[in-house]
Amino acid sequence: MEDKYVYHVEDLDFAYGKHKVLDKISFTIAPGRITTLIGANGCGKSTLFYLLTKNLRPDSGALMFRGRELGSIKLREFAKEAAIVHQYNVAPADISVEKLVGYGRSPYHSMGRTKDPDLDEEKIRWAMETTNVLKYRDRPMGELSGGQKQRVWLAMALAQDTKILFLDEPTTYLDIRYQLQILKLTRRLNREFGITVIMVLHDLNQALYYSDEILAMKDGKITAQGAPGEVVTEQVLKEVYEVDLRLGEVEGKSFLLPV
């Protein structure tokens, strides 16, 4: 039976020393949807992202992943369930695209050796085809543009063959053409392959257009959660960003008017 929630979080607390970053936050994330975290800098988005991806441990509260305490799940096991593309990704300039994508198969290897080379090859090729980087398979990463590199990192995540994909500000530093390519690809991965996507975005219009669910944060708390058109209102934006912003509507979707 399909899980009702990918994540169930209740009264979650986290602090860096004496500085409390997350304050008793509670929410759920459903499978098969694109859920986006929004909020001003310093609101706790990145910390929450690190907690959800096992890079940090909460101080208190429940952090459940598919009905289990996330902290009880071993990292290798988690890597077979969820793949992560961080905001900053670094690879040797001379490593080939195919070799880097191949690292996505690491969770399935033992002592550096694969149990099923044919399956590895199949998943690596599928990941490169899906992200449209197969034509670059033999090229070194140092020769690729920023947008091309981001698609390679996505390919490496897809090669992990998971049903959950985390994206930490995937459009940062990309021009508008590559931003839209990445977001359209993300939506295709969700719609066509049923991959649950959890991402952080700063661009509100992109969040409004490409998300099924939005979590709005301020001062370490969840201020609103729900469908973009319901959650992102002028009142919520005022509360979250402390500025007056106006919204319009095109084809039934809300969008932020330029100021």
mmCIF file of C-alpha atoms in Angstrom:
data_model
loop_
_atom_site.group_PDB
_atom_site.id
_atom_site.type_symbol
_atom_site.label_atom_id
_atom_site.label_comp_id
_atom_site.label_asym_id
_atom_site.label_seq_id
_atom_site.Cartn_x
_atom_site.Cartn_y
_atom_site.Cartn_z
ATOM 1 C CA MET A 1 0.000 0.000 0.000
ATOM 2 C CA GLU A 2 1.350 3.431 -0.916
ATOM 3 C CA ASP A 3 2.502 5.586 1.967
ATOM 4 C CA LYS A 4 0.163 8.416 2.856
ATOM 5 C CA TYR A 5 3.087 10.658 3.712
ATOM 6 C CA VAL A 6 6.724 10.694 2.663
ATOM 7 C CA TYR A 7 7.503 12.877 5.681
ATOM 8 C CA HIS A 8 5.560 13.471 8.850
ATOM 9 C CA VAL A 9 7.127 16.140 11.049
ATOM 10 C CA GLU A 10 5.818 17.107 14.453
ATOM 11 C CA ASP A 11 7.123 19.687 16.965
ATOM 12 C CA LEU A 12 10.570 19.696 15.375
ATOM 13 C CA ASP A 13 13.227 21.822 17.102
ATOM 14 C CA PHE A 14 16.763 22.627 16.040
ATOM 15 C CA ALA A 15 19.353 25.099 17.311
ATOM 16 C CA TYR A 16 22.924 26.023 16.510
ATOM 17 C CA GLY A 17 24.266 26.452 20.020
ATOM 18 C CA LYS A 18 21.978 28.946 21.717
ATOM 19 C CA HIS A 19 20.522 30.189 18.441
ATOM 20 C CA LYS A 20 17.205 28.476 17.786
ATOM 21 C CA VAL A 21 16.653 27.995 14.066
ATOM 22 C CA LEU A 22 13.531 25.810 13.949
ATOM 23 C CA ASP A 23 10.817 26.167 16.574
ATOM 24 C CA LYS A 24 8.341 23.298 16.994
ATOM 25 C CA ILE A 25 7.427 23.022 13.330
ATOM 26 C CA SER A 26 4.901 20.457 12.123
ATOM 27 C CA PHE A 27 3.927 19.493 8.570
ATOM 28 C CA THR A 28 3.514 16.582 6.183
ATOM 29 C CA ILE A 29 4.785 15.959 2.659
ATOM 30 C CA ALA A 30 2.679 13.742 0.414
ATOM 31 C CA PRO A 31 4.167 11.396 -2.204
ATOM 32 C CA GLY A 32 3.939 12.026 -5.928
ATOM 33 C CA ARG A 33 3.904 15.816 -5.676
ATOM 34 C CA ILE A 34 6.268 18.758 -6.117
ATOM 35 C CA THR A 35 6.634 20.475 -2.747
ATOM 36 C CA THR A 36 8.576 23.742 -2.555
ATOM 37 C CA LEU A 37 9.986 25.543 0.476
ATOM 38 C CA ILE A 38 9.879 29.344 0.273
ATOM 39 C CA GLY A 39 10.813 32.106 2.662
ATOM 40 C CA ALA A 40 13.243 34.965 3.239
ATOM 41 C CA ASN A 41 16.946 34.383 3.809
ATOM 42 C CA GLY A 42 17.599 33.113 7.325
ATOM 43 C CA CYS A 43 14.084 31.731 7.838
ATOM 44 C CA GLY A 44 15.314 28.155 8.322
ATOM 45 C CA LYS A 45 14.754 26.668 4.836
ATOM 46 C CA SER A 46 18.290 25.366 4.444
ATOM 47 C CA THR A 47 18.370 23.927 7.953
ATOM 48 C CA LEU A 48 15.091 22.130 7.346
ATOM 49 C CA PHE A 49 16.434 20.839 4.019
ATOM 50 C CA TYR A 50 19.524 19.460 5.802
ATOM 51 C CA LEU A 51 17.354 17.784 8.424
ATOM 52 C CA LEU A 52 15.135 16.139 5.823
ATOM 53 C CA THR A 53 18.209 14.832 3.975
ATOM 54 C CA LYS A 54 19.996 13.433 7.063
ATOM 55 C CA ASN A 55 22.745 16.062 7.042
ATOM 56 C CA LEU A 56 21.592 17.248 10.487
ATOM 57 C CA ARG A 57 19.745 15.640 13.389
ATOM 58 C CA PRO A 58 16.880 17.430 15.195
ATOM 59 C CA ASP A 59 17.215 18.417 18.841
ATOM 60 C CA SER A 60 13.698 17.231 19.593
ATOM 61 C CA GLY A 61 10.398 16.333 17.952
ATOM 62 C CA ALA A 62 9.382 13.642 15.487
ATOM 63 C CA LEU A 63 10.933 13.406 12.035
ATOM 64 C CA MET A 64 9.298 10.428 10.350
ATOM 65 C CA PHE A 65 10.236 9.160 6.891
ATOM 66 C CA ARG A 66 7.713 6.711 5.447
ATOM 67 C CA GLY A 67 6.579 5.772 8.921
ATOM 68 C CA ARG A 68 10.049 5.360 10.413
ATOM 69 C CA GLU A 69 12.244 7.677 12.448
ATOM 70 C CA LEU A 70 14.603 9.186 9.905
ATOM 71 C CA GLY A 71 17.482 8.985 12.369
ATOM 72 C CA SER A 72 17.129 5.193 12.561
ATOM 73 C CA ILE A 73 17.646 4.766 8.813
ATOM 74 C CA LYS A 74 21.211 4.112 7.695
ATOM 75 C CA LEU A 75 22.660 6.518 5.152
ATOM 76 C CA ARG A 76 23.147 3.848 2.465
ATOM 77 C CA GLU A 77 19.538 2.724 2.893
ATOM 78 C CA PHE A 78 18.323 6.317 2.701
ATOM 79 C CA ALA A 79 20.372 6.847 -0.474
ATOM 80 C CA LYS A 80 18.316 4.099 -2.117
ATOM 81 C CA GLU A 81 15.152 6.021 -1.234
ATOM 82 C CA ALA A 82 16.128 9.643 -1.916
ATOM 83 C CA ALA A 83 18.592 11.490 -4.170
ATOM 84 C CA ILE A 84 19.880 15.006 -3.518
ATOM 85 C CA VAL A 85 21.175 17.767 -5.771
ATOM 86 C CA HIS A 86 22.760 20.468 -3.628
ATOM 87 C CA GLN A 87 23.007 24.144 -4.470
ATOM 88 C CA TYR A 88 26.788 23.972 -4.793
ATOM 89 C CA ASN A 89 28.246 20.983 -6.646
ATOM 90 C CA VAL A 90 31.932 20.471 -7.391
ATOM 91 C CA ALA A 91 33.587 17.825 -9.542
ATOM 92 C CA PRO A 92 37.087 17.503 -11.023
ATOM 93 C CA ALA A 93 37.221 19.376 -14.313
ATOM 94 C CA ASP A 94 38.625 16.347 -16.129
ATOM 95 C CA ILE A 95 36.056 13.778 -14.990
ATOM 96 C CA SER A 96 33.794 12.606 -17.795
ATOM 97 C CA VAL A 97 30.038 13.089 -17.698
ATOM 98 C CA GLU A 98 29.377 9.352 -17.812
ATOM 99 C CA LYS A 99 31.775 8.607 -14.963
ATOM 100 C CA LEU A 100 30.223 11.287 -12.757
ATOM 101 C CA VAL A 101 26.695 10.057 -13.483
ATOM 102 C CA GLY A 102 27.921 6.564 -12.643
ATOM 103 C CA TYR A 103 28.638 7.649 -9.079
ATOM 104 C CA GLY A 104 24.885 7.677 -8.600
ATOM 105 C CA ARG A 105 25.042 3.889 -8.485
ATOM 106 C CA SER A 106 27.328 3.919 -5.417
ATOM 107 C CA PRO A 107 24.586 3.008 -2.883
ATOM 108 C CA TYR A 108 24.152 -0.307 -4.690
ATOM 109 C CA HIS A 109 27.853 -1.207 -4.678
ATOM 110 C CA SER A 110 29.693 -3.205 -2.036
ATOM 111 C CA MET A 111 33.386 -2.583 -1.397
ATOM 112 C CA GLY A 112 33.416 -0.445 -4.528
ATOM 113 C CA ARG A 113 32.126 -3.266 -6.707
ATOM 114 C CA THR A 114 28.807 -3.587 -8.482
ATOM 115 C CA LYS A 115 26.580 -6.623 -8.114
ATOM 116 C CA ASP A 116 24.802 -6.023 -11.424
ATOM 117 C CA PRO A 117 26.853 -4.185 -14.077
ATOM 118 C CA ASP A 118 24.107 -4.530 -16.691
ATOM 119 C CA LEU A 119 21.585 -2.825 -14.397
ATOM 120 C CA ASP A 120 24.102 -0.082 -13.604
ATOM 121 C CA GLU A 121 24.656 0.551 -17.301
ATOM 122 C CA GLU A 122 20.905 0.617 -17.940
ATOM 123 C CA LYS A 123 20.224 3.123 -15.147
ATOM 124 C CA ILE A 124 23.158 5.360 -16.096
ATOM 125 C CA ARG A 125 22.114 5.485 -19.734
ATOM 126 C CA TRP A 126 18.473 6.138 -18.817
ATOM 127 C CA ALA A 127 19.516 8.988 -16.520
ATOM 128 C CA MET A 128 21.655 10.608 -19.225
ATOM 129 C CA GLU A 129 18.937 10.202 -21.853
ATOM 130 C CA THR A 130 16.248 11.621 -19.568
ATOM 131 C CA THR A 131 18.318 14.707 -18.762
ATOM 132 C CA ASN A 132 19.528 15.081 -22.365
ATOM 133 C CA VAL A 133 23.229 14.784 -21.526
ATOM 134 C CA LEU A 134 23.933 11.462 -23.285
ATOM 135 C CA LYS A 135 25.583 13.384 -26.133
ATOM 136 C CA TYR A 136 28.103 14.743 -23.605
ATOM 137 C CA ARG A 137 28.901 11.342 -22.068
ATOM 138 C CA ASP A 138 32.612 11.427 -23.010
ATOM 139 C CA ARG A 139 33.174 15.123 -22.410
ATOM 140 C CA PRO A 140 34.929 16.386 -19.271
ATOM 141 C CA MET A 141 32.811 18.390 -16.847
ATOM 142 C CA GLY A 142 35.142 21.370 -17.213
ATOM 143 C CA GLU A 143 33.977 21.882 -20.787
ATOM 144 C CA LEU A 144 30.279 22.176 -19.947
ATOM 145 C CA SER A 145 28.205 25.299 -19.300
ATOM 146 C CA GLY A 146 26.486 25.893 -15.971
ATOM 147 C CA GLY A 147 23.127 24.662 -17.239
ATOM 148 C CA GLN A 148 24.666 21.559 -18.791
ATOM 149 C CA LYS A 149 26.499 20.760 -15.553
ATOM 150 C CA GLN A 150 23.286 21.080 -13.557
ATOM 151 C CA ARG A 151 21.612 18.536 -15.830
ATOM 152 C CA VAL A 152 24.550 16.180 -15.298
ATOM 153 C CA TRP A 153 24.138 16.474 -11.509
ATOM 154 C CA LEU A 154 20.459 15.722 -11.979
ATOM 155 C CA ALA A 155 21.420 12.704 -14.077
ATOM 156 C CA MET A 156 23.675 11.446 -11.292
ATOM 157 C CA ALA A 157 20.758 11.768 -8.857
ATOM 158 C CA LEU A 158 18.449 9.898 -11.240
ATOM 159 C CA ALA A 159 20.988 7.099 -11.609
ATOM 160 C CA GLN A 160 20.371 6.365 -7.917
ATOM 161 C CA ASP A 161 16.978 5.067 -9.037
ATOM 162 C CA THR A 162 15.014 6.604 -6.169
ATOM 163 C CA LYS A 163 11.447 7.873 -6.004
ATOM 164 C CA ILE A 164 12.305 11.039 -4.056
ATOM 165 C CA LEU A 165 14.389 13.911 -5.415
ATOM 166 C CA PHE A 166 15.651 16.826 -3.307
ATOM 167 C CA LEU A 167 16.706 20.006 -5.111
ATOM 168 C CA ASP A 168 18.371 22.849 -3.213
ATOM 169 C CA GLU A 169 17.846 26.023 -5.266
ATOM 170 C CA PRO A 170 18.404 24.189 -8.590
ATOM 171 C CA THR A 171 18.159 27.351 -10.725
ATOM 172 C CA THR A 172 20.731 29.448 -8.837
ATOM 173 C CA TYR A 173 23.358 31.071 -11.094
ATOM 174 C CA LEU A 174 21.615 29.898 -14.280
ATOM 175 C CA ASP A 175 20.257 32.191 -16.983
ATOM 176 C CA ILE A 176 16.533 32.130 -17.651
ATOM 177 C CA ARG A 177 16.792 29.588 -20.498
ATOM 178 C CA TYR A 178 18.551 27.016 -18.320
ATOM 179 C CA GLN A 179 16.330 27.815 -15.339
ATOM 180 C CA LEU A 180 13.257 26.910 -17.351
ATOM 181 C CA GLN A 181 14.940 23.791 -18.768
ATOM 182 C CA ILE A 182 15.703 22.539 -15.252
ATOM 183 C CA LEU A 183 12.210 23.302 -13.948
ATOM 184 C CA LYS A 184 10.465 21.735 -16.941
ATOM 185 C CA LEU A 185 12.660 18.664 -16.557
ATOM 186 C CA THR A 186 11.805 18.541 -12.848
ATOM 187 C CA ARG A 187 8.090 18.619 -13.630
ATOM 188 C CA ARG A 188 8.527 15.900 -16.254
ATOM 189 C CA LEU A 189 10.321 13.685 -13.725
ATOM 190 C CA ASN A 190 7.370 14.146 -11.400
ATOM 191 C CA ARG A 191 4.562 13.746 -13.918
ATOM 192 C CA GLU A 192 6.027 11.051 -16.151
ATOM 193 C CA PHE A 193 8.045 8.972 -13.704
ATOM 194 C CA GLY A 194 6.150 9.631 -10.462
ATOM 195 C CA ILE A 195 9.171 11.050 -8.636
ATOM 196 C CA THR A 196 8.330 13.032 -5.507
ATOM 197 C CA VAL A 197 10.195 16.351 -5.622
ATOM 198 C CA ILE A 198 11.079 18.469 -2.592
ATOM 199 C CA MET A 199 12.899 21.660 -3.468
ATOM 200 C CA VAL A 200 13.935 25.082 -2.233
ATOM 201 C CA LEU A 201 13.285 28.046 -4.553
ATOM 202 C CA HIS A 202 13.815 31.776 -4.189
ATOM 203 C CA ASP A 203 11.963 32.792 -7.349
ATOM 204 C CA LEU A 204 8.322 33.067 -6.267
ATOM 205 C CA ASN A 205 6.894 32.940 -9.778
ATOM 206 C CA GLN A 206 8.754 29.714 -10.445
ATOM 207 C CA ALA A 207 7.487 28.319 -7.149
ATOM 208 C CA LEU A 208 3.931 29.331 -8.008
ATOM 209 C CA TYR A 209 4.045 27.826 -11.491
ATOM 210 C CA TYR A 210 5.919 24.580 -10.928
ATOM 211 C CA SER A 211 4.774 23.480 -7.463
ATOM 212 C CA ASP A 212 1.836 21.371 -6.337
ATOM 213 C CA GLU A 213 2.376 22.272 -2.685
ATOM 214 C CA ILE A 214 4.150 25.150 -0.985
ATOM 215 C CA LEU A 215 5.575 25.403 2.522
ATOM 216 C CA ALA A 216 6.072 29.036 3.513
ATOM 217 C CA MET A 217 8.506 29.709 6.361
ATOM 218 C CA LYS A 218 9.386 32.609 8.610
ATOM 219 C CA ASP A 219 11.600 32.750 11.709
ATOM 220 C CA GLY A 220 11.917 28.993 11.958
ATOM 221 C CA LYS A 221 8.193 28.317 11.721
ATOM 222 C CA ILE A 222 5.822 27.108 9.018
ATOM 223 C CA THR A 223 3.441 29.985 8.365
ATOM 224 C CA ALA A 224 1.387 28.327 5.621
ATOM 225 C CA GLN A 225 1.140 25.079 3.667
ATOM 226 C CA GLY A 226 -1.058 24.165 0.731
ATOM 227 C CA ALA A 227 -1.670 24.646 -2.966
ATOM 228 C CA PRO A 228 0.206 27.641 -4.461
ATOM 229 C CA GLY A 229 -2.937 29.625 -5.250
ATOM 230 C CA GLU A 230 -4.224 29.163 -1.710
ATOM 231 C CA VAL A 231 -0.999 29.689 0.218
ATOM 232 C CA VAL A 232 0.744 32.463 -1.712
ATOM 233 C CA THR A 233 -1.506 35.439 -1.048
ATOM 234 C CA GLU A 234 -0.548 39.080 -0.687
ATOM 235 C CA GLN A 235 -1.159 38.774 3.045
ATOM 236 C CA VAL A 236 1.107 35.729 3.408
ATOM 237 C CA LEU A 237 3.824 37.378 1.309
ATOM 238 C CA LYS A 238 3.654 40.442 3.533
ATOM 239 C CA GLU A 239 4.024 38.242 6.604
ATOM 240 C CA VAL A 240 6.849 36.105 5.195
ATOM 241 C CA TYR A 241 8.926 38.732 3.374
ATOM 242 C CA GLU A 242 7.819 41.905 5.206
ATOM 243 C CA VAL A 243 7.232 43.786 1.959
ATOM 244 C CA ASP A 244 4.097 44.708 0.027
ATOM 245 C CA LEU A 245 3.832 42.550 -3.086
ATOM 246 C CA ARG A 246 0.997 42.329 -5.585
ATOM 247 C CA LEU A 247 -0.292 39.201 -7.296
ATOM 248 C CA GLY A 248 -1.990 38.796 -10.651
ATOM 249 C CA GLU A 249 -3.509 35.831 -12.435
ATOM 250 C CA VAL A 250 -2.998 34.254 -15.856
ATOM 251 C CA GLU A 251 -4.785 31.099 -17.026
ATOM 252 C CA GLY A 252 -5.966 30.414 -13.504
ATOM 253 C CA LYS A 253 -2.476 30.607 -11.969
ATOM 254 C CA SER A 254 -1.255 33.331 -9.623
ATOM 255 C CA PHE A 255 1.928 35.198 -10.367
ATOM 256 C CA LEU A 256 3.933 37.945 -8.702
ATOM 257 C CA LEU A 257 3.679 41.306 -10.429
ATOM 258 C CA PRO A 258 7.003 43.072 -11.095
ATOM 259 C CA VAL A 259 7.809 46.056 -8.877
#
